[in-house]
Short mmCIF file of C-alpha atoms in Angstrom, two decimals:
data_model
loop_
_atom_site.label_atom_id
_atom_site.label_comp_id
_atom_site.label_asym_id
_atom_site.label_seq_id
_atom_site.Cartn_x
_atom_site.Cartn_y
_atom_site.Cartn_z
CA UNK A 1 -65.50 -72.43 92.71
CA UNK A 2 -64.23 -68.71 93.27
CA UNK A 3 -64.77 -66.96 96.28
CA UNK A 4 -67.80 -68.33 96.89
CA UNK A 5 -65.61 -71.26 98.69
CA UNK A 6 -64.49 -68.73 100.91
CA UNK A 7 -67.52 -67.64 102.63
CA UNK A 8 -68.57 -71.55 102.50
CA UNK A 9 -66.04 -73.08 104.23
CA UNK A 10 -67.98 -74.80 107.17
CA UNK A 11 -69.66 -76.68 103.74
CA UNK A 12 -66.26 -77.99 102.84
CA UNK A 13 -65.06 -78.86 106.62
CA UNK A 14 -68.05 -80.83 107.29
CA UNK A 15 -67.32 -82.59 103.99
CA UNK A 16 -63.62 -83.15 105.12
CA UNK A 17 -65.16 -84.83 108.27
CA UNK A 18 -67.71 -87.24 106.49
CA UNK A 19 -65.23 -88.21 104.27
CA UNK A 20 -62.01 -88.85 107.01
CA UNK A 21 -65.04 -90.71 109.34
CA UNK A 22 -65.88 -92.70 106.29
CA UNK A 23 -61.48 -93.35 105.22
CA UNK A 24 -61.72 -95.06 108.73
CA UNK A 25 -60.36 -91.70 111.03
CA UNK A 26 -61.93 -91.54 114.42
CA UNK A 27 -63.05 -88.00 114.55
CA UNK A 28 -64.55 -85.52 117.57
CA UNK A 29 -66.01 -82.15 117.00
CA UNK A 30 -64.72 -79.86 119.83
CA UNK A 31 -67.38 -77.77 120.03
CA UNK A 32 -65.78 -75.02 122.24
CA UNK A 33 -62.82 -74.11 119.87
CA UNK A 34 -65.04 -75.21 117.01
CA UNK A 35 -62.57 -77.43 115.44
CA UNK A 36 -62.62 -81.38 114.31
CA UNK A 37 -59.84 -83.51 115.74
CA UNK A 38 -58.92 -86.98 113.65
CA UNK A 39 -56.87 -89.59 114.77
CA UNK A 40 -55.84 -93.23 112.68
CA UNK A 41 -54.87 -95.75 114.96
CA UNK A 42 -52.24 -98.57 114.24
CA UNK A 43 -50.85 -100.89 116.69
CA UNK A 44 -47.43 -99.08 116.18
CA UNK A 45 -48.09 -95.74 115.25
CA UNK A 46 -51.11 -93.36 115.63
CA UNK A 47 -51.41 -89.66 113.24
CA UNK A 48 -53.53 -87.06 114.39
CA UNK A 49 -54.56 -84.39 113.19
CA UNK A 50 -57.27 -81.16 113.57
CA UNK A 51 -59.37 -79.33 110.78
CA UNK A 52 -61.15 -76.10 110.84
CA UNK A 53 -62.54 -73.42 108.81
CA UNK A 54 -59.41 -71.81 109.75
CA UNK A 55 -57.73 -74.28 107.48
CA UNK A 56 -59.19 -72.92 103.96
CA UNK A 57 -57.70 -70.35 102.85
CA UNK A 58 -58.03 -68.25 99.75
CA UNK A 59 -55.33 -67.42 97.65
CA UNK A 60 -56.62 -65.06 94.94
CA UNK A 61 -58.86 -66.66 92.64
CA UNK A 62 -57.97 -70.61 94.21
CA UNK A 63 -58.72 -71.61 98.18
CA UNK A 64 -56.00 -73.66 99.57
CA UNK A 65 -56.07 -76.02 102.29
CA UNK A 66 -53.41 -76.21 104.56
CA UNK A 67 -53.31 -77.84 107.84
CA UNK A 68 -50.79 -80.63 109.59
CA UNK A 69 -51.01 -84.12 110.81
CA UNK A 70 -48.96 -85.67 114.00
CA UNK A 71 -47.09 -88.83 113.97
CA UNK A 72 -46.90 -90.80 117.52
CA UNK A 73 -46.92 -93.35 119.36
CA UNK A 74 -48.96 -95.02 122.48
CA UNK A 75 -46.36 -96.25 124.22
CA UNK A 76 -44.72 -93.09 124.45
CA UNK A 77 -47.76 -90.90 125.32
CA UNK A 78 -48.12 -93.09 127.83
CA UNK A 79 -44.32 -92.34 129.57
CA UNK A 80 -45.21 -88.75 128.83
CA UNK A 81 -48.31 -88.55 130.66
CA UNK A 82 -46.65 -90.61 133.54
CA UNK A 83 -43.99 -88.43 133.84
CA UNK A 84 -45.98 -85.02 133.31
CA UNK A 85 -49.86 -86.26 134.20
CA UNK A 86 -52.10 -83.71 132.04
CA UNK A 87 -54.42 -81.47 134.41
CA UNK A 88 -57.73 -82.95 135.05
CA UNK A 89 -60.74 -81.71 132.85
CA UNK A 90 -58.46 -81.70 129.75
CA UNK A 91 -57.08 -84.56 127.09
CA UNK A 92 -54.15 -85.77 127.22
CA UNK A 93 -52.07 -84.61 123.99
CA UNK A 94 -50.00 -87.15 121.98
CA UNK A 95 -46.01 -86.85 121.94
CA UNK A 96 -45.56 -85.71 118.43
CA UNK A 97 -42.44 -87.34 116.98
CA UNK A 98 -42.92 -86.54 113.43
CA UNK A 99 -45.15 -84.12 111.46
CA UNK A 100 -46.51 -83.72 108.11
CA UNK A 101 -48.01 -80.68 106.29
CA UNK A 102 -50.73 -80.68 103.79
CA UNK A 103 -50.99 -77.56 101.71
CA UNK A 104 -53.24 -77.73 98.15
CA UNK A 105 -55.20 -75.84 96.40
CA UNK A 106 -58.80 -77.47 96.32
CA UNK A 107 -60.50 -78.11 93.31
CA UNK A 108 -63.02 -75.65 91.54
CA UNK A 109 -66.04 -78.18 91.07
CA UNK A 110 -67.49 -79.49 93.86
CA UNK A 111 -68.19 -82.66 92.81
CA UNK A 112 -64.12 -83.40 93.10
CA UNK A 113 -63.94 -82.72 96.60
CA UNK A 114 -64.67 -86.13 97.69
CA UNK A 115 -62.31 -87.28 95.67
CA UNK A 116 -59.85 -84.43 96.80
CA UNK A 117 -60.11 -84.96 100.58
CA UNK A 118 -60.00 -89.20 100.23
CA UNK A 119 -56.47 -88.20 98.48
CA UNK A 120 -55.06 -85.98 101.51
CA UNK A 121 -55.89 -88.55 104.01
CA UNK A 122 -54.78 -91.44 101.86
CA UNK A 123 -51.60 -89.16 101.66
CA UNK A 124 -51.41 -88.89 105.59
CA UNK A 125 -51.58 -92.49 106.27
CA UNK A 126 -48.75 -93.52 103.64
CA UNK A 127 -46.72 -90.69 105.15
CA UNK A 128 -47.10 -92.35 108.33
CA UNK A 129 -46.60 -95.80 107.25
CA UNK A 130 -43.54 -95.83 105.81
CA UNK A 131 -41.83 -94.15 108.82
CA UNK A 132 -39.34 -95.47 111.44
CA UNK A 133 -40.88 -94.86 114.61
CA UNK A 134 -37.95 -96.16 116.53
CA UNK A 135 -35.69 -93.72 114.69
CA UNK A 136 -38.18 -91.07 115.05
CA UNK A 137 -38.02 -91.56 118.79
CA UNK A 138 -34.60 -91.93 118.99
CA UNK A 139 -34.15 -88.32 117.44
CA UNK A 140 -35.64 -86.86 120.68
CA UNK A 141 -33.07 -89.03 122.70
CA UNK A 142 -29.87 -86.98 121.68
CA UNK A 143 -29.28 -84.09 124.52
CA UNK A 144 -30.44 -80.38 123.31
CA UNK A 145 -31.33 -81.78 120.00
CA UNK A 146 -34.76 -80.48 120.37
CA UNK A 147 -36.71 -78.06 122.54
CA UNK A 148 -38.94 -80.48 123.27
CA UNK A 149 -37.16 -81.16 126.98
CA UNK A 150 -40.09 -83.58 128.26
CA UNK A 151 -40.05 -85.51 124.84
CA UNK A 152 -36.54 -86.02 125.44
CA UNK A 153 -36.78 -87.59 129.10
CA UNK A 154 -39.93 -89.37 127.77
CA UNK A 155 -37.82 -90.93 124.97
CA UNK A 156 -34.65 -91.63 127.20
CA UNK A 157 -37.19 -93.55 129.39
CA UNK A 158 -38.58 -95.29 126.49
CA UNK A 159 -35.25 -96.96 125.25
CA UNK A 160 -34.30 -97.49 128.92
CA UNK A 161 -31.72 -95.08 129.31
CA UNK A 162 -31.73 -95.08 132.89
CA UNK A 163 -27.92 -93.80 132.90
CA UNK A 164 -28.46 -90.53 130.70
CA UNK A 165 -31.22 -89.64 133.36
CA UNK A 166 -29.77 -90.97 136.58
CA UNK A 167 -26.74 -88.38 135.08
CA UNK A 168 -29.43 -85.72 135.03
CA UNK A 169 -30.86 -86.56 138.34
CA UNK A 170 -27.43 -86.32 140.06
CA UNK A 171 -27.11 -83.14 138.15
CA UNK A 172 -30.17 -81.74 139.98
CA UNK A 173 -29.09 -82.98 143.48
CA UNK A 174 -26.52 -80.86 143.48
CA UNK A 175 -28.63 -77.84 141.89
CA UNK A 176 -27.38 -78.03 138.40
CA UNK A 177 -30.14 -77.98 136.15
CA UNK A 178 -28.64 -78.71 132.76
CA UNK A 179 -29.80 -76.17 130.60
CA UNK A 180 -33.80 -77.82 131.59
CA UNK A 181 -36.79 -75.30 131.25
CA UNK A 182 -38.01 -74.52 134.99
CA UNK A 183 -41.25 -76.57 134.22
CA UNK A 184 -38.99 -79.65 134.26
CA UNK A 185 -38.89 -80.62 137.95
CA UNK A 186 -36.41 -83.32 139.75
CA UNK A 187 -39.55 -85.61 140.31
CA UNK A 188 -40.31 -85.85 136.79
CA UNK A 189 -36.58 -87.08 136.34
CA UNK A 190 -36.80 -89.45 138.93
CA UNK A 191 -39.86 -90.63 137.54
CA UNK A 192 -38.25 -91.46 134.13
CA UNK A 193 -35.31 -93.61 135.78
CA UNK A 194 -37.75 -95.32 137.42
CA UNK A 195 -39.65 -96.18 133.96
CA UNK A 196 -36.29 -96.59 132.50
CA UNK A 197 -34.88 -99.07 134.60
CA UNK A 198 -37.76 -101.09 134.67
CA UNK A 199 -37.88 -101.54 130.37
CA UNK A 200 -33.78 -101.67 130.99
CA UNK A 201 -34.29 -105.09 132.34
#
């Protein structure tokens, strides 16, 4: 395979998708932006992750694939989405906590890419298993850590920090809004203590 793969690589992402469908992935073509989305469920933890044609890439004389996957986690998408309800007439995104990037080159014959694409989502999955969700979680729960402000209320609710946020909310009653993007409004705050008192006790 030379550039041929190149010019066919709507052949190799409706491979990817038969073979993720058949590894057990639950996949959706979105037909507007033309892209598959893939998501492994777990009672703890749920990856997801999106492939395109956009994904193959050729390098010289080799195509590489390179895309990433998403580690979260239900219970926290669902504190997100409470806190910061997604617009109606789109899906709700998943509070990424973790993420893990696939970049290979893909093999010449084309009888290997079975093989080849079983191996990237076997990879995804064992990258995902053998993470600590709590601690991933608890990395968005340290102040200005991240830029991810809404992750970081969504976490504090999630461990029941109701005192971190009821510090926050005071900080907004009195106009202070503690270095917080402008899309991160009071109610959303109030909102979390709410959800974090209630797992507090």
């Amino acid at each position: 395979m030379t550039a041929d793969m190149f010019a066919n690589r709507d052949t190799f992402v409706a491979k990817f998708a038969e073979v993720f469908k058949n590894a057990g992935w639950k996949a959706d073509f979105h037909k507007g932006e033309t892209y598959w989305g893939f998501l492994w469920s777990r009672p703890n933890f749920r990856v997801t992750t999106s492939f395109s044609a956009g994904a193959v890439q050729q390098r010289r004389e080799t195509p590489v694939v390179s895309f990433a996957a998403g580690l979260s986690k239900a219970e926290l998408d669902a504190i997100s989405e409470e806190l910061f309800p997604t617009p109606q007439g789109y899906d709700a995104s998943p509070v990424i906590i973790a993420s893990y990037r696939v970049k290979e080159a893909i093999p010449n014959d084309l009888e290997d890419h079975p093989r080849f694409i079983r191996s990237l989502s076997e990879k995804i999955i064992q990258w995902a298993s053998i993470q600590d969700i709590e601690a991933c979680i608890r990395n968005f729960a340290t102040p200005w850590e991240t830029e991810k402000q809404l992750t970081h209320l969504a976490a504090l609710a999630y461990f029941g920090d109701f005192i971190t946020l009821m510090e926050y909310q005071e900080m907004f009653k009195r106009g202070k809004r503690a270095n917080f993007y402008p899309m991160i409004e009071a109610e959303m705050i109030d909102r979390a203590v709410n959800i974090a008192i209630e797992r507090a006790f």
